[in-house]
mmCIF file of C-alpha atoms and ligand atoms in Angstrom:
data_model
loop_
_atom_site.group_PDB
_atom_site.id
_atom_site.type_symbol
_atom_site.label_atom_id
_atom_site.label_comp_id
_atom_site.label_asym_id
_atom_site.label_seq_id
_atom_site.Cartn_x
_atom_site.Cartn_y
_atom_site.Cartn_z
ATOM 1 C CA MET J 24 77.454 87.016 85.613
ATOM 2 C CA LYS J 25 77.536 83.585 87.057
ATOM 3 C CA LYS J 26 80.035 83.256 89.681
ATOM 4 C CA ILE J 27 82.474 80.268 90.662
ATOM 5 C CA ILE J 28 82.503 78.834 93.776
ATOM 6 C CA VAL J 29 85.498 76.081 94.581
ATOM 7 C CA GLY J 30 85.782 73.820 97.815
ATOM 8 C CA ASN J 31 89.197 72.998 98.453
ATOM 9 C CA LEU J 32 88.949 69.923 100.601
ATOM 10 C CA LYS J 33 92.540 70.015 101.279
ATOM 11 C CA ALA J 34 93.885 66.564 102.640
ATOM 12 C CA ASN J 35 90.425 66.238 104.735
ATOM 13 C CA MET J 36 87.934 63.465 104.629
ATOM 14 C CA ASN J 37 88.162 59.959 104.545
ATOM 15 C CA MET J 38 86.574 57.138 102.463
ATOM 16 C CA ASP J 39 83.565 56.432 104.854
ATOM 17 C CA LYS J 40 82.514 60.150 104.573
ATOM 18 C CA VAL J 41 82.641 60.647 100.856
ATOM 19 C CA GLY J 42 79.044 59.207 99.869
ATOM 20 C CA ASP J 43 77.433 61.485 102.684
ATOM 21 C CA TYR J 44 79.101 64.587 101.279
ATOM 22 C CA ILE J 45 78.036 64.161 97.702
ATOM 23 C CA TYR J 46 74.349 63.407 98.605
ATOM 24 C CA THR J 47 74.391 66.387 101.185
ATOM 25 C CA MET J 48 75.827 68.405 97.725
ATOM 26 C CA ASN J 49 73.461 67.023 95.234
ATOM 27 C CA ASN J 50 70.370 67.392 97.319
ATOM 28 C CA SER J 51 71.154 70.748 98.827
ATOM 29 C CA ILE J 52 72.543 72.897 95.925
ATOM 30 C CA ASN J 53 69.891 75.572 95.091
ATOM 31 C CA SER J 54 72.450 78.146 92.829
ATOM 32 C CA ASP J 55 72.622 79.064 89.019
ATOM 33 C CA ASN J 56 76.503 79.584 89.941
ATOM 34 C CA GLU J 57 78.928 77.144 89.119
ATOM 35 C CA VAL J 58 80.452 74.557 92.011
ATOM 36 C CA VAL J 59 83.540 72.866 92.000
ATOM 37 C CA ILE J 60 85.047 70.758 94.741
ATOM 38 C CA CYS J 61 88.269 69.815 94.947
ATOM 39 C CA PRO J 62 89.138 66.595 96.428
ATOM 40 C CA SER J 63 92.344 64.646 97.037
ATOM 41 C CA TYR J 64 92.815 62.861 94.117
ATOM 42 C CA ILE J 65 91.662 59.271 95.602
ATOM 43 C CA TYR J 66 88.268 60.745 95.518
ATOM 44 C CA ILE J 67 87.798 62.638 92.455
ATOM 45 C CA PRO J 68 86.260 59.730 90.248
ATOM 46 C CA PHE J 69 83.253 59.559 93.053
ATOM 47 C CA PHE J 70 82.911 63.392 92.269
ATOM 48 C CA THR J 71 82.328 63.154 88.876
ATOM 49 C CA ASN J 72 78.320 63.261 86.870
ATOM 50 C CA GLU J 73 77.372 64.847 89.748
ATOM 51 C CA ASN J 74 75.626 68.671 90.082
ATOM 52 C CA PHE J 75 78.837 70.086 90.438
ATOM 53 C CA ASN J 76 82.477 70.267 88.494
ATOM 54 C CA VAL J 77 85.365 68.562 90.198
ATOM 55 C CA GLY J 78 88.772 69.952 90.332
ATOM 56 C CA SER J 79 92.085 68.653 91.356
ATOM 57 C CA GLN J 80 94.493 70.666 94.030
ATOM 58 C CA ASN J 81 97.178 69.751 92.312
ATOM 59 C CA VAL J 82 99.111 68.236 88.940
ATOM 60 C CA SER J 83 102.627 67.223 88.254
ATOM 61 C CA ILE J 84 105.195 69.062 86.107
ATOM 62 C CA TYR J 85 105.532 65.698 84.207
ATOM 63 C CA ASP J 86 103.752 63.982 81.602
ATOM 64 C CA ASN J 87 102.487 60.551 81.689
ATOM 65 C CA GLY J 88 105.386 57.913 82.407
ATOM 66 C CA ALA J 89 108.008 56.740 85.182
ATOM 67 C CA PHE J 90 107.264 59.126 87.779
ATOM 68 C CA THR J 91 106.272 57.442 90.831
ATOM 69 C CA GLY J 92 103.620 59.343 92.943
ATOM 70 C CA GLU J 93 102.736 61.757 90.468
ATOM 71 C CA VAL J 94 99.326 62.532 89.040
ATOM 72 C CA SER J 95 99.608 64.047 85.458
ATOM 73 C CA ALA J 96 97.635 66.614 83.640
ATOM 74 C CA GLU J 97 96.505 64.286 81.038
ATOM 75 C CA GLN J 98 95.479 61.744 83.661
ATOM 76 C CA LEU J 99 93.445 64.175 85.437
ATOM 77 C CA LYS J 100 91.700 65.339 82.177
ATOM 78 C CA SER J 101 91.017 61.492 81.661
ATOM 79 C CA ALA J 102 89.458 61.416 84.522
ATOM 80 C CA ARG J 103 86.809 64.628 83.427
ATOM 81 C CA VAL J 104 88.488 67.288 85.743
ATOM 82 C CA LYS J 105 87.763 70.646 85.103
ATOM 83 C CA TYR J 106 89.939 72.983 87.113
ATOM 84 C CA VAL J 107 93.152 72.779 88.160
ATOM 85 C CA ILE J 108 94.408 74.667 91.767
ATOM 86 C CA VAL J 109 98.160 75.526 90.886
ATOM 87 C CA GLY J 110 100.695 77.233 93.602
ATOM 88 C CA HIS J 111 98.502 76.827 96.761
ATOM 89 C CA SER J 112 100.073 78.917 99.287
ATOM 90 C CA GLU J 113 100.254 75.538 101.165
ATOM 91 C CA ARG J 114 102.119 73.582 98.344
ATOM 92 C CA ARG J 115 104.644 76.458 97.921
ATOM 93 C CA LYS J 116 105.617 76.397 101.590
ATOM 94 C CA TYR J 117 105.459 72.424 102.312
ATOM 95 C CA PHE J 118 106.418 71.250 98.695
ATOM 96 C CA HIS J 119 108.591 74.552 97.869
ATOM 97 C CA GLU J 120 106.915 74.985 94.389
ATOM 98 C CA ASN J 121 107.818 78.574 92.992
ATOM 99 C CA GLU J 122 106.721 80.671 89.818
ATOM 100 C CA ARG J 123 108.572 78.517 87.547
ATOM 101 C CA VAL J 124 107.091 75.446 88.597
ATOM 102 C CA MET J 125 103.645 76.685 88.436
ATOM 103 C CA ASN J 126 104.288 78.378 84.686
ATOM 104 C CA ILE J 127 104.814 74.547 84.333
ATOM 105 C CA LYS J 128 101.963 73.287 85.720
ATOM 106 C CA ILE J 129 99.856 75.777 84.048
ATOM 107 C CA ARG J 130 101.036 75.101 80.639
ATOM 108 C CA LYS J 131 100.465 71.330 81.482
ATOM 109 C CA CYS J 132 96.933 72.198 82.244
ATOM 110 C CA LEU J 133 96.457 73.966 79.495
ATOM 111 C CA ASP J 134 97.939 71.643 77.165
ATOM 112 C CA ASN J 135 95.333 69.323 78.103
ATOM 113 C CA GLU J 136 92.329 71.645 77.932
ATOM 114 C CA LEU J 137 92.479 71.954 81.860
ATOM 115 C CA ILE J 138 91.158 75.240 83.712
ATOM 116 C CA PRO J 139 94.045 76.614 85.677
ATOM 117 C CA ILE J 140 92.970 78.051 89.569
ATOM 118 C CA VAL J 141 96.461 80.430 90.184
ATOM 119 C CA CYS J 142 96.859 80.860 93.773
ATOM 120 C CA ILE J 143 98.356 84.631 94.755
ATOM 121 C CA GLY J 144 98.903 86.365 98.147
ATOM 122 C CA GLU J 145 101.150 88.326 100.525
ATOM 123 C CA THR J 146 102.497 86.780 104.024
ATOM 124 C CA LYS J 147 101.286 89.038 106.537
ATOM 125 C CA GLU J 148 104.858 90.646 106.930
ATOM 126 C CA GLU J 149 104.061 91.949 103.347
ATOM 127 C CA ARG J 150 101.004 93.697 103.838
ATOM 128 C CA ILE J 151 102.680 95.574 107.399
ATOM 129 C CA GLU J 152 105.462 96.545 104.659
ATOM 130 C CA PHE J 153 102.742 97.741 102.239
ATOM 131 C CA LYS J 154 104.142 95.485 99.968
ATOM 132 C CA THR J 155 101.050 93.621 98.744
ATOM 133 C CA LYS J 156 100.777 95.257 95.460
ATOM 134 C CA GLN J 157 104.236 94.946 94.438
ATOM 135 C CA VAL J 158 104.695 91.365 95.502
ATOM 136 C CA LEU J 159 101.557 90.067 93.640
ATOM 137 C CA ARG J 160 102.928 91.962 90.457
ATOM 138 C CA MET J 161 106.107 90.287 90.549
ATOM 139 C CA ASP J 162 104.620 87.107 91.105
ATOM 140 C CA LEU J 163 101.689 87.365 88.902
ATOM 141 C CA LEU J 164 104.418 88.248 86.046
ATOM 142 C CA GLU J 165 106.974 85.227 86.782
ATOM 143 C CA ILE J 166 104.171 82.987 87.123
ATOM 144 C CA LEU J 167 102.350 83.536 84.093
ATOM 145 C CA LYS J 168 105.501 84.067 81.855
ATOM 146 C CA ASP J 169 105.424 83.645 78.022
ATOM 147 C CA LEU J 170 102.086 82.118 78.100
ATOM 148 C CA ASP J 171 100.334 81.150 74.558
ATOM 149 C CA ARG J 172 97.651 84.055 74.784
ATOM 150 C CA ASP J 173 95.049 82.362 73.286
ATOM 151 C CA LYS J 174 95.314 79.373 75.608
ATOM 152 C CA ILE J 175 94.761 81.609 78.527
ATOM 153 C CA LYS J 176 91.652 83.387 78.400
ATOM 154 C CA ASP J 177 89.815 80.990 80.899
ATOM 155 C CA LEU J 178 92.416 80.746 83.249
ATOM 156 C CA ILE J 179 91.520 82.024 86.782
ATOM 157 C CA ILE J 180 93.234 83.480 89.533
ATOM 158 C CA ALA J 181 92.666 83.616 93.408
ATOM 159 C CA TYR J 182 93.564 86.216 95.326
ATOM 160 C CA GLU J 183 94.460 84.228 98.969
ATOM 161 C CA PRO J 184 96.365 86.431 101.071
ATOM 162 C CA ILE J 185 98.208 84.392 103.657
ATOM 163 C CA TRP J 186 97.718 85.758 106.225
ATOM 164 C CA ALA J 187 93.402 85.138 105.980
ATOM 165 C CA ILE J 188 94.016 81.401 105.213
ATOM 166 C CA GLY J 189 92.291 79.511 108.204
ATOM 167 C CA THR J 190 92.480 82.524 110.472
ATOM 168 C CA GLY J 191 89.488 83.814 110.257
ATOM 169 C CA ILE J 192 90.831 86.908 109.600
ATOM 170 C CA VAL J 193 89.628 88.994 106.392
ATOM 171 C CA PRO J 194 90.157 91.946 104.676
ATOM 172 C CA SER J 195 87.894 94.513 104.068
ATOM 173 C CA PRO J 196 85.506 93.774 101.068
ATOM 174 C CA LYS J 197 86.896 97.000 99.528
ATOM 175 C CA GLU J 198 90.729 95.860 99.926
ATOM 176 C CA ILE J 199 89.449 92.698 98.326
ATOM 177 C CA ASP J 200 87.702 94.272 95.613
ATOM 178 C CA ASP J 201 90.631 96.818 94.780
ATOM 179 C CA ILE J 202 93.327 93.880 94.593
ATOM 180 C CA ALA J 203 90.816 92.123 92.245
ATOM 181 C CA LEU J 204 90.672 95.028 89.556
ATOM 182 C CA PHE J 205 94.475 95.339 90.534
ATOM 183 C CA ILE J 206 95.046 91.681 89.142
ATOM 184 C CA LYS J 207 92.893 92.156 86.158
ATOM 185 C CA ASP J 208 95.034 95.379 85.055
ATOM 186 C CA ILE J 209 97.813 93.651 85.089
ATOM 187 C CA VAL J 210 96.602 90.431 82.908
ATOM 188 C CA LYS J 211 95.246 92.652 80.804
ATOM 189 C CA SER J 212 98.211 95.004 79.919
ATOM 190 C CA ALA J 213 100.235 91.842 79.466
ATOM 191 C CA TYR J 214 97.957 89.539 77.569
ATOM 192 C CA LYS J 215 94.749 91.640 76.609
ATOM 193 C CA ILE J 216 92.495 89.315 78.461
ATOM 194 C CA ASN J 217 89.781 89.570 80.463
ATOM 195 C CA VAL J 218 90.624 87.102 83.518
ATOM 196 C CA LYS J 219 88.446 85.982 86.474
ATOM 197 C CA VAL J 220 89.523 86.588 89.882
ATOM 198 C CA LEU J 221 88.364 84.381 92.527
ATOM 199 C CA TYR J 222 88.809 85.416 96.474
ATOM 200 C CA GLY J 223 90.267 82.943 99.092
ATOM 201 C CA GLY J 224 90.728 82.916 102.888
ATOM 202 C CA SER J 225 88.286 82.198 105.924
ATOM 203 C CA ILE J 226 85.330 82.969 104.120
ATOM 204 C CA ASN J 227 82.504 81.314 105.953
ATOM 205 C CA THR J 228 78.734 81.392 106.376
ATOM 206 C CA THR J 229 78.478 84.813 108.760
ATOM 207 C CA ASN J 230 80.875 86.699 106.249
ATOM 208 C CA ILE J 231 80.001 85.671 102.926
ATOM 209 C CA ASP J 232 77.270 87.820 102.795
ATOM 210 C CA LYS J 233 79.884 91.150 103.044
ATOM 211 C CA PHE J 234 81.844 89.724 100.007
ATOM 212 C CA LYS J 235 79.275 87.872 97.613
ATOM 213 C CA LEU J 236 78.070 91.466 95.771
ATOM 214 C CA LEU J 237 81.650 92.446 95.272
ATOM 215 C CA ASN J 238 82.061 93.951 91.195
ATOM 216 C CA ASP J 239 85.624 92.309 90.491
ATOM 217 C CA ILE J 240 85.064 89.154 92.405
ATOM 218 C CA ASP J 241 83.883 86.614 90.290
ATOM 219 C CA GLY J 242 83.909 83.498 92.952
ATOM 220 C CA PHE J 243 85.927 82.344 95.779
ATOM 221 C CA LEU J 244 87.710 79.300 96.914
ATOM 222 C CA VAL J 245 86.772 78.056 100.437
ATOM 223 C CA GLY J 246 89.000 75.845 102.521
ATOM 224 C CA GLY J 247 88.025 74.875 105.883
ATOM 225 C CA ALA J 248 84.247 75.611 105.315
ATOM 226 C CA SER J 249 83.716 73.393 102.577
ATOM 227 C CA ASN J 250 84.526 70.371 104.794
ATOM 228 C CA ASN J 251 81.189 70.670 106.098
ATOM 229 C CA PRO J 252 78.748 70.007 103.147
ATOM 230 C CA ASN J 253 75.874 71.754 105.407
ATOM 231 C CA GLU J 254 78.179 74.933 105.555
ATOM 232 C CA PHE J 255 79.259 74.826 102.181
ATOM 233 C CA VAL J 256 75.678 74.868 100.895
ATOM 234 C CA GLN J 257 75.033 77.288 102.911
ATOM 235 C CA ILE J 258 77.660 79.481 101.576
ATOM 236 C CA ILE J 259 77.070 78.449 97.793
ATOM 237 C CA ASN J 260 72.900 79.115 98.515
ATOM 238 C CA GLU J 261 73.578 82.554 99.799
ATOM 239 C CA ILE J 262 75.473 83.945 96.862
HETATM 240 P P1 LIG K 271 90.115 78.594 104.686
HETATM 241 O O1 LIG K 271 89.021 78.960 103.816
HETATM 242 O O2 LIG K 271 90.241 77.256 105.369
HETATM 243 O O3 LIG K 271 90.967 79.924 105.419
HETATM 244 O O4 LIG K 271 91.001 78.161 103.543
HETATM 245 C C1 LIG K 271 91.109 78.934 102.411
HETATM 246 C C2 LIG K 271 92.200 78.464 100.860
HETATM 247 O O5 LIG K 271 93.469 78.152 101.640
HETATM 248 C C3 LIG K 271 91.461 77.510 99.975
HETATM 249 O O6 LIG K 271 92.415 77.199 99.186
#
């Protein structure tokens, strides 16, 4: 099965680096897996028509209209965006996005044939208190509440433990596989569909070989390491 490797560039990269980044990605990727790059909105048009897909890091809860500073799902679709990261923990922390907002954003994506990459993950405290599965289940059911089963068959869930993001600390491969299966089971019993699950959090060139063969992980969401095109290509080519 093809894996999906997504680079979340976050609010990094300036205009003078875009050309080099794309050049390296175009000339060095040697993989049958699907590669998706999620740059800041302003760079999205540069990332289309290349040998990878382009995704967005966010989408508005509003449709086209008088919403200064927003970017709608319809606009993303018209810019040939294929995937949208929804509810990244940084958006939840700094922009107070909650499950209800995520649910609306997913609906906007689905109405515009964009594939949402829905982020969930526990905090360090929740992990220490053995609440990981409880938190993930509650979050997931709230986020996916009353969605149209026929539309969500392509939906992707990204398991990103908050304590693993940007810290260099990762769960064990067994833990990750166990959580991925847990997530798949929840979605399967609620919606009777097989959802794809990605892992994200401190993936880099030195630890990817431990994770790349996990049974229930369908790909990776890479943050920091995707900012350096050489490093990101190394990860992609290793998988
Ligand atoms: P890091 O790979 O930098 O830990 O970030 C992961 C992430 O937040 C991807 O969305």
